[in-house]
Every structure is written in C-alpha cells, then in structure tokens.
C-alpha cells in the first residue's frame, strides 16, 4: 500500500520531484568540491612547510625572559634539536612617502634557518646589496610593484632598497600574522646590526624538532 501511495505521489508531482533531485545533485557536487579543495589546501600547506624546513614546533621571543622558551625546550623530553635565528625589528618602513604600520622584521639568508621562495616558487639563494624581498600582502596593501623603492630605518640608520621580488614565508607569510618579514642581503643586515645596541630590538625564532610531535 505504501509503495502504491509513493508511486502515485511521484507521478502526480513529477516536476517538483525533478527539481528536488536537481537540488540534491547540486548540493552533493558542492560538498564534494569543498572537501576536495580542503584536502588540496591541507596537503599543499604541509608540503610547503616541509620544503621550507619548518620544524615540529616554533617559538617567538622578544626581549629577555627567565626562563627563555629555548631553555624550557632544552629541558623537555622528546626534544632532539633546537635551532635559533635572530631577526631585527624595523623602527620605520616607508614606500615612497607612505609609512607601513605593520611590525616589520628583517632577516638575511646567512642568518635564517628556513628556506624562502620567490613569486615563481623558486628558492631564494642570493640577495644582492640594496635589494629586498617583501611579502605579497605588503605590495597589495600599498599598491606597490616589484622594482619600487622602499626605505627601512633601524634606530639611526636608514637605507633605501629596490624590491627584487615577493617573499614566500611559511611562518610569517599569512595575511593574518601581524609581524611581516623582509629579506635583505647579509651585508645590509649586518649594517643594521651596527646601530645603537642598547636600542636594537630583536626577535628570536626557535625551531624545535622532536621525536614525538
């Protein structure tokens, strides 16, 4: 009896049932597409982190704390390796006459632990004096382009750079991260280090590897 009623109902409302079926097919298609996109993004991020040499855990430290995160990690079971890099905070950053309000740190290849990539997904293996790599988000926000000039000031030292390319940074590259990293040459980095040491603000990034993440 139930099958007779269902059969009669399907015949009577054929148009409506076809519309409902189409909506179901569309819903399944969108859901499967979303799942596939999510899997692709997750796998690509993991691959990006692996190629960049990002460790199991990362800590950021500004100033002197007791005990430091590095000291705590050294005394933690399962920690197999700790590598530390220092970055310098920029006092002032300007594209032309427009100042960038983000917190900016500068780094160099000699000083860095992780691997960086440019806008063509090629590993950055050299930065010449006077050149700089900046995140895409900075270029987008300031409507700037590769080849434009940017001026960095650290305490009493100011230097003007030419934007060589985009910096793809696995740790600090996201738009949602407030601190942005710029990549300069080893020589330019060292010249900023020679500024007034008492007022030089640095950030330590610790790369911590474990045998049981």
PDB file of C-alpha atoms in Angstrom:
ATOM      1  CA  UNK A   1       0.000   0.000   0.000  1.00  0.00           C
ATOM      2  CA  UNK A   2       2.780   2.408   0.895  1.00  0.00           C
ATOM      3  CA  UNK A   3       4.512   1.733  -2.417  1.00  0.00           C
ATOM      4  CA  UNK A   4       1.262   2.399  -4.289  1.00  0.00           C
ATOM      5  CA  UNK A   5       0.852   5.714  -2.484  1.00  0.00           C
ATOM      6  CA  UNK A   6       4.510   6.679  -3.158  1.00  0.00           C
ATOM      7  CA  UNK A   7       4.185   5.683  -6.821  1.00  0.00           C
ATOM      8  CA  UNK A   8       1.005   7.728  -7.222  1.00  0.00           C
ATOM      9  CA  UNK A   9       2.605  10.719  -5.456  1.00  0.00           C
ATOM     10  CA  UNK A  10       5.699  10.599  -7.668  1.00  0.00           C
ATOM     11  CA  UNK A  11       3.572  10.576 -10.804  1.00  0.00           C
ATOM     12  CA  UNK A  12       1.420  13.442  -9.536  1.00  0.00           C
ATOM     13  CA  UNK A  13       4.358  15.670  -8.541  1.00  0.00           C
ATOM     14  CA  UNK A  14       6.845  14.760 -11.255  1.00  0.00           C
ATOM     15  CA  UNK A  15       8.045  18.349 -11.872  1.00  0.00           C
ATOM     16  CA  UNK A  16       8.616  19.083  -8.193  1.00  0.00           C
ATOM     17  CA  UNK A  17      10.495  15.810  -7.706  1.00  0.00           C
ATOM     18  CA  UNK A  18      12.772  16.570 -10.655  1.00  0.00           C
ATOM     19  CA  UNK A  19      13.571  19.995  -9.144  1.00  0.00           C
ATOM     20  CA  UNK A  20      14.302  18.432  -5.748  1.00  0.00           C
ATOM     21  CA  UNK A  21      16.543  15.839  -7.411  1.00  0.00           C
ATOM     22  CA  UNK A  22      18.479  18.574  -9.209  1.00  0.00           C
ATOM     23  CA  UNK A  23      18.985  20.452  -5.926  1.00  0.00           C
ATOM     24  CA  UNK A  24      20.239  17.267  -4.267  1.00  0.00           C
ATOM     25  CA  UNK A  25      22.705  16.664  -7.125  1.00  0.00           C
ATOM     26  CA  UNK A  26      23.956  20.266  -6.896  1.00  0.00           C
ATOM     27  CA  UNK A  27      24.327  20.022  -3.102  1.00  0.00           C
ATOM     28  CA  UNK A  28      26.340  16.806  -3.357  1.00  0.00           C
ATOM     29  CA  UNK A  29      28.530  18.361  -6.076  1.00  0.00           C
ATOM     30  CA  UNK A  30      29.280  21.471  -3.956  1.00  0.00           C
ATOM     31  CA  UNK A  31      30.027  19.395  -0.855  1.00  0.00           C
ATOM     32  CA  UNK A  32      32.398  17.067  -2.701  1.00  0.00           C
ATOM     33  CA  UNK A  33      34.118  20.063  -4.326  1.00  0.00           C
ATOM     34  CA  UNK A  34      34.589  21.725  -0.925  1.00  0.00           C
ATOM     35  CA  UNK A  35      36.052  18.555   0.571  1.00  0.00           C
ATOM     36  CA  UNK A  36      38.461  18.198  -2.359  1.00  0.00           C
ATOM     37  CA  UNK A  37      39.545  21.847  -2.003  1.00  0.00           C
ATOM     38  CA  UNK A  38      40.077  21.402   1.733  1.00  0.00           C
ATOM     39  CA  UNK A  39      42.216  18.313   1.175  1.00  0.00           C
ATOM     40  CA  UNK A  40      44.237  20.078  -1.533  1.00  0.00           C
ATOM     41  CA  UNK A  41      44.897  23.105   0.694  1.00  0.00           C
ATOM     42  CA  UNK A  42      45.867  20.938   3.667  1.00  0.00           C
ATOM     43  CA  UNK A  43      48.276  18.829   1.609  1.00  0.00           C
ATOM     44  CA  UNK A  44      49.807  21.861  -0.123  1.00  0.00           C
ATOM     45  CA  UNK A  45      50.416  23.639   3.195  1.00  0.00           C
ATOM     46  CA  UNK A  46      52.071  20.554   4.651  1.00  0.00           C
ATOM     47  CA  UNK A  47      54.243  20.259   1.550  1.00  0.00           C
ATOM     48  CA  UNK A  48      55.144  23.964   1.754  1.00  0.00           C
ATOM     49  CA  UNK A  49      56.188  23.599   5.399  1.00  0.00           C
ATOM     50  CA  UNK A  50      58.314  20.542   4.570  1.00  0.00           C
ATOM     51  CA  UNK A  51      60.104  22.287   1.698  1.00  0.00           C
ATOM     52  CA  UNK A  52      60.659  25.377   3.851  1.00  0.00           C
ATOM     53  CA  UNK A  53      62.262  23.306   6.607  1.00  0.00           C
ATOM     54  CA  UNK A  54      59.746  24.273   9.270  1.00  0.00           C
ATOM     55  CA  UNK A  55      60.203  22.201  12.429  1.00  0.00           C
ATOM     56  CA  UNK A  56      57.605  20.499  14.646  1.00  0.00           C
ATOM     57  CA  UNK A  57      57.327  23.500  16.962  1.00  0.00           C
ATOM     58  CA  UNK A  58      58.293  27.167  16.708  1.00  0.00           C
ATOM     59  CA  UNK A  59      58.599  29.785  19.433  1.00  0.00           C
ATOM     60  CA  UNK A  60      58.961  33.547  19.100  1.00  0.00           C
ATOM     61  CA  UNK A  61      60.689  35.598  21.783  1.00  0.00           C
ATOM     62  CA  UNK A  62      61.166  39.338  22.139  1.00  0.00           C
ATOM     63  CA  UNK A  63      63.379  40.619  24.925  1.00  0.00           C
ATOM     64  CA  UNK A  64      64.792  38.608  27.775  1.00  0.00           C
ATOM     65  CA  UNK A  65      62.550  36.227  29.682  1.00  0.00           C
ATOM     66  CA  UNK A  66      63.540  33.895  32.508  1.00  0.00           C
ATOM     67  CA  UNK A  67      63.493  31.073  31.731  1.00  0.00           C
ATOM     68  CA  UNK A  68      63.519  31.534  27.964  1.00  0.00           C
ATOM     69  CA  UNK A  69      61.467  29.328  25.661  1.00  0.00           C
ATOM     70  CA  UNK A  70      64.717  27.865  24.376  1.00  0.00           C
ATOM     71  CA  UNK A  71      65.792  26.882  27.900  1.00  0.00           C
ATOM     72  CA  UNK A  72      62.411  25.290  28.576  1.00  0.00           C
ATOM     73  CA  UNK A  73      62.612  23.340  25.307  1.00  0.00           C
ATOM     74  CA  UNK A  74      66.122  22.076  26.128  1.00  0.00           C
ATOM     75  CA  UNK A  75      64.796  20.541  29.324  1.00  0.00           C
ATOM     76  CA  UNK A  76      61.744  18.982  27.695  1.00  0.00           C
ATOM     77  CA  UNK A  77      61.608  15.248  26.993  1.00  0.00           C
ATOM     78  CA  UNK A  78      61.455  14.360  23.321  1.00  0.00           C
ATOM     79  CA  UNK A  79      63.237  17.460  22.018  1.00  0.00           C
ATOM     80  CA  UNK A  80      66.008  16.351  19.654  1.00  0.00           C
ATOM     81  CA  UNK A  81      67.214  19.619  18.121  1.00  0.00           C
ATOM     82  CA  UNK A  82      66.828  23.368  18.581  1.00  0.00           C
ATOM     83  CA  UNK A  83      67.970  25.950  16.039  1.00  0.00           C
ATOM     84  CA  UNK A  84      67.670  29.674  16.635  1.00  0.00           C
ATOM     85  CA  UNK A  85      67.684  32.637  14.301  1.00  0.00           C
ATOM     86  CA  UNK A  86      67.634  36.324  15.187  1.00  0.00           C
ATOM     87  CA  UNK A  87      65.694  38.975  13.292  1.00  0.00           C
ATOM     88  CA  UNK A  88      65.841  42.743  13.719  1.00  0.00           C
ATOM     89  CA  UNK A  89      62.745  44.879  14.244  1.00  0.00           C
ATOM     90  CA  UNK A  90      62.477  47.854  11.901  1.00  0.00           C
ATOM     91  CA  UNK A  91      61.858  51.243  13.526  1.00  0.00           C
ATOM     92  CA  UNK A  92      60.232  52.769  10.436  1.00  0.00           C
ATOM     93  CA  UNK A  93      59.284  51.488   6.981  1.00  0.00           C
ATOM     94  CA  UNK A  94      58.171  53.634   4.032  1.00  0.00           C
ATOM     95  CA  UNK A  95      57.038  53.002   0.463  1.00  0.00           C
ATOM     96  CA  UNK A  96      57.686  56.416  -1.048  1.00  0.00           C
ATOM     97  CA  UNK A  97      56.034  58.847   1.363  1.00  0.00           C
ATOM     98  CA  UNK A  98      53.618  56.274   2.787  1.00  0.00           C
ATOM     99  CA  UNK A  99      54.558  54.596   6.042  1.00  0.00           C
ATOM    100  CA  UNK A 100      53.815  50.926   6.669  1.00  0.00           C
ATOM    101  CA  UNK A 101      52.191  50.420  10.062  1.00  0.00           C
ATOM    102  CA  UNK A 102      52.809  46.667  10.354  1.00  0.00           C
ATOM    103  CA  UNK A 103      55.502  45.363  12.667  1.00  0.00           C
ATOM    104  CA  UNK A 104      58.417  44.616  10.334  1.00  0.00           C
ATOM    105  CA  UNK A 105      61.449  42.407  10.934  1.00  0.00           C
ATOM    106  CA  UNK A 106      64.424  41.974   8.612  1.00  0.00           C
ATOM    107  CA  UNK A 107      66.299  38.755   8.023  1.00  0.00           C
ATOM    108  CA  UNK A 108      69.139  37.508   5.804  1.00  0.00           C
ATOM    109  CA  UNK A 109      69.870  34.164   4.172  1.00  0.00           C
ATOM    110  CA  UNK A 110      73.016  33.655   6.244  1.00  0.00           C
ATOM    111  CA  UNK A 111      71.051  34.252   9.415  1.00  0.00           C
ATOM    112  CA  UNK A 112      67.888  32.280   8.588  1.00  0.00           C
ATOM    113  CA  UNK A 113      67.040  28.662   9.357  1.00  0.00           C
ATOM    114  CA  UNK A 114      64.135  28.094   6.986  1.00  0.00           C
ATOM    115  CA  UNK A 115      64.102  28.202   3.187  1.00  0.00           C
ATOM    116  CA  UNK A 116      62.369  31.067   1.362  1.00  0.00           C
ATOM    117  CA  UNK A 117      60.789  31.130  -2.090  1.00  0.00           C
ATOM    118  CA  UNK A 118      60.041  33.895  -4.595  1.00  0.00           C
ATOM    119  CA  UNK A 119      56.941  34.677  -6.663  1.00  0.00           C
ATOM    120  CA  UNK A 120      57.887  31.918  -9.122  1.00  0.00           C
ATOM    121  CA  UNK A 121      58.178  29.317  -6.333  1.00  0.00           C
ATOM    122  CA  UNK A 122      61.946  29.241  -6.834  1.00  0.00           C
ATOM    123  CA  UNK A 123      64.210  29.028  -3.784  1.00  0.00           C
ATOM    124  CA  UNK A 124      65.841  32.353  -2.960  1.00  0.00           C
ATOM    125  CA  UNK A 125      69.558  31.570  -2.848  1.00  0.00           C
ATOM    126  CA  UNK A 126      71.001  35.070  -3.133  1.00  0.00           C
ATOM    127  CA  UNK A 127      70.052  38.646  -2.233  1.00  0.00           C
ATOM    128  CA  UNK A 128      72.268  41.417  -3.551  1.00  0.00           C
ATOM    129  CA  UNK A 129      73.105  44.561  -1.595  1.00  0.00           C
ATOM    130  CA  UNK A 130      70.383  47.161  -1.988  1.00  0.00           C
ATOM    131  CA  UNK A 131      67.755  44.569  -2.906  1.00  0.00           C
ATOM    132  CA  UNK A 132      64.893  43.333  -0.772  1.00  0.00           C
ATOM    133  CA  UNK A 133      62.172  40.670  -0.872  1.00  0.00           C
ATOM    134  CA  UNK A 134      58.816  41.567   0.707  1.00  0.00           C
ATOM    135  CA  UNK A 135      55.539  39.648   1.248  1.00  0.00           C
ATOM    136  CA  UNK A 136      52.827  39.917  -1.400  1.00  0.00           C
ATOM    137  CA  UNK A 137      50.417  41.281   1.209  1.00  0.00           C
ATOM    138  CA  UNK A 138      52.585  44.379   1.650  1.00  0.00           C
ATOM    139  CA  UNK A 139      52.653  45.022  -2.113  1.00  0.00           C
ATOM    140  CA  UNK A 140      48.880  44.549  -2.303  1.00  0.00           C
ATOM    141  CA  UNK A 141      48.139  46.851   0.634  1.00  0.00           C
ATOM    142  CA  UNK A 142      50.384  49.641  -0.672  1.00  0.00           C
ATOM    143  CA  UNK A 143      49.527  49.049  -4.363  1.00  0.00           C
ATOM    144  CA  UNK A 144      53.254  48.670  -4.977  1.00  0.00           C
ATOM    145  CA  UNK A 145      55.136  46.580  -7.512  1.00  0.00           C
ATOM    146  CA  UNK A 146      58.420  44.752  -7.922  1.00  0.00           C
ATOM    147  CA  UNK A 147      61.041  47.378  -8.799  1.00  0.00           C
ATOM    148  CA  UNK A 148      59.635  50.046  -6.472  1.00  0.00           C
ATOM    149  CA  UNK A 149      61.756  51.585  -3.728  1.00  0.00           C
ATOM    150  CA  UNK A 150      61.299  51.073  -0.009  1.00  0.00           C
ATOM    151  CA  UNK A 151      63.126  52.780   2.870  1.00  0.00           C
ATOM    152  CA  UNK A 152      63.864  50.993   6.145  1.00  0.00           C
ATOM    153  CA  UNK A 153      65.043  52.713   9.300  1.00  0.00           C
ATOM    154  CA  UNK A 154      66.532  50.949  12.320  1.00  0.00           C
ATOM    155  CA  UNK A 155      67.230  53.480  15.062  1.00  0.00           C
ATOM    156  CA  UNK A 156      69.589  55.999  13.419  1.00  0.00           C
ATOM    157  CA  UNK A 157      70.355  54.051  10.222  1.00  0.00           C
ATOM    158  CA  UNK A 158      68.181  54.405   7.100  1.00  0.00           C
ATOM    159  CA  UNK A 159      68.672  52.506   3.852  1.00  0.00           C
ATOM    160  CA  UNK A 160      66.676  52.533   0.615  1.00  0.00           C
ATOM    161  CA  UNK A 161      66.114  49.238  -1.208  1.00  0.00           C
ATOM    162  CA  UNK A 162      64.711  48.106  -4.540  1.00  0.00           C
ATOM    163  CA  UNK A 163      62.020  45.435  -4.296  1.00  0.00           C
ATOM    164  CA  UNK A 164      63.571  42.435  -6.054  1.00  0.00           C
ATOM    165  CA  UNK A 165      60.643  40.069  -5.640  1.00  0.00           C
ATOM    166  CA  UNK A 166      57.951  38.528  -3.466  1.00  0.00           C
ATOM    167  CA  UNK A 167      58.958  36.649  -0.320  1.00  0.00           C
ATOM    168  CA  UNK A 168      57.013  33.446   0.326  1.00  0.00           C
ATOM    169  CA  UNK A 169      57.462  32.838   4.032  1.00  0.00           C
ATOM    170  CA  UNK A 170      55.989  29.653   5.540  1.00  0.00           C
ATOM    171  CA  UNK A 171      55.934  31.089   9.075  1.00  0.00           C
ATOM    172  CA  UNK A 172      55.113  34.775   8.753  1.00  0.00           C
ATOM    173  CA  UNK A 173      53.659  34.940   5.240  1.00  0.00           C
ATOM    174  CA  UNK A 174      49.983  34.732   6.137  1.00  0.00           C
ATOM    175  CA  UNK A 175      47.851  37.876   5.931  1.00  0.00           C
ATOM    176  CA  UNK A 176      46.562  37.080   9.427  1.00  0.00           C
ATOM    177  CA  UNK A 177      50.045  37.348  11.003  1.00  0.00           C
ATOM    178  CA  UNK A 178      50.752  40.854  12.276  1.00  0.00           C
ATOM    179  CA  UNK A 179      54.553  40.689  12.004  1.00  0.00           C
ATOM    180  CA  UNK A 180      55.939  40.784   8.450  1.00  0.00           C
ATOM    181  CA  UNK A 181      59.418  39.650   7.435  1.00  0.00           C
ATOM    182  CA  UNK A 182      61.610  41.321   4.794  1.00  0.00           C
ATOM    183  CA  UNK A 183      64.681  39.602   3.365  1.00  0.00           C
ATOM    184  CA  UNK A 184      67.849  41.651   2.735  1.00  0.00           C
ATOM    185  CA  UNK A 185      71.470  40.830   1.920  1.00  0.00           C
ATOM    186  CA  UNK A 186      73.897  39.659   4.609  1.00  0.00           C
ATOM    187  CA  UNK A 187      75.859  42.904   4.286  1.00  0.00           C
ATOM    188  CA  UNK A 188      72.795  45.132   4.644  1.00  0.00           C
ATOM    189  CA  UNK A 189      71.610  43.091   7.634  1.00  0.00           C
ATOM    190  CA  UNK A 190      74.987  43.492   9.333  1.00  0.00           C
ATOM    191  CA  UNK A 191      74.945  47.249   8.735  1.00  0.00           C
ATOM    192  CA  UNK A 192      71.663  47.480  10.647  1.00  0.00           C
ATOM    193  CA  UNK A 193      73.176  45.393  13.447  1.00  0.00           C
ATOM    194  CA  UNK A 194      75.829  48.070  13.944  1.00  0.00           C
ATOM    195  CA  UNK A 195      73.234  50.556  15.149  1.00  0.00           C
ATOM    196  CA  UNK A 196      72.888  51.505  18.811  1.00  0.00           C
ATOM    197  CA  UNK A 197      72.932  48.082  20.505  1.00  0.00           C
ATOM    198  CA  UNK A 198      71.070  49.341  23.576  1.00  0.00           C
ATOM    199  CA  UNK A 199      68.034  50.294  21.471  1.00  0.00           C
ATOM    200  CA  UNK A 200      68.264  47.449  18.948  1.00  0.00           C
ATOM    201  CA  UNK A 201      65.177  45.274  19.283  1.00  0.00           C
ATOM    202  CA  UNK A 202      65.451  41.683  18.101  1.00  0.00           C
ATOM    203  CA  UNK A 203      63.159  38.688  17.893  1.00  0.00           C
ATOM    204  CA  UNK A 204      64.396  35.140  18.360  1.00  0.00           C
ATOM    205  CA  UNK A 205      62.719  32.363  16.381  1.00  0.00           C
ATOM    206  CA  UNK A 206      63.409  28.887  17.751  1.00  0.00           C
ATOM    207  CA  UNK A 207      62.929  25.855  15.506  1.00  0.00           C
ATOM    208  CA  UNK A 208      62.293  22.844  17.748  1.00  0.00           C
ATOM    209  CA  UNK A 209      62.410  19.276  16.453  1.00  0.00           C
ATOM    210  CA  UNK A 210      61.073  16.349  18.486  1.00  0.00           C
ATOM    211  CA  UNK A 211      60.931  12.576  18.267  1.00  0.00           C
ATOM    212  CA  UNK A 212      57.225  12.619  19.140  1.00  0.00           C
ATOM    213  CA  UNK A 213      55.349  15.665  17.846  1.00  0.00           C
TER     214      UNK A 213
END
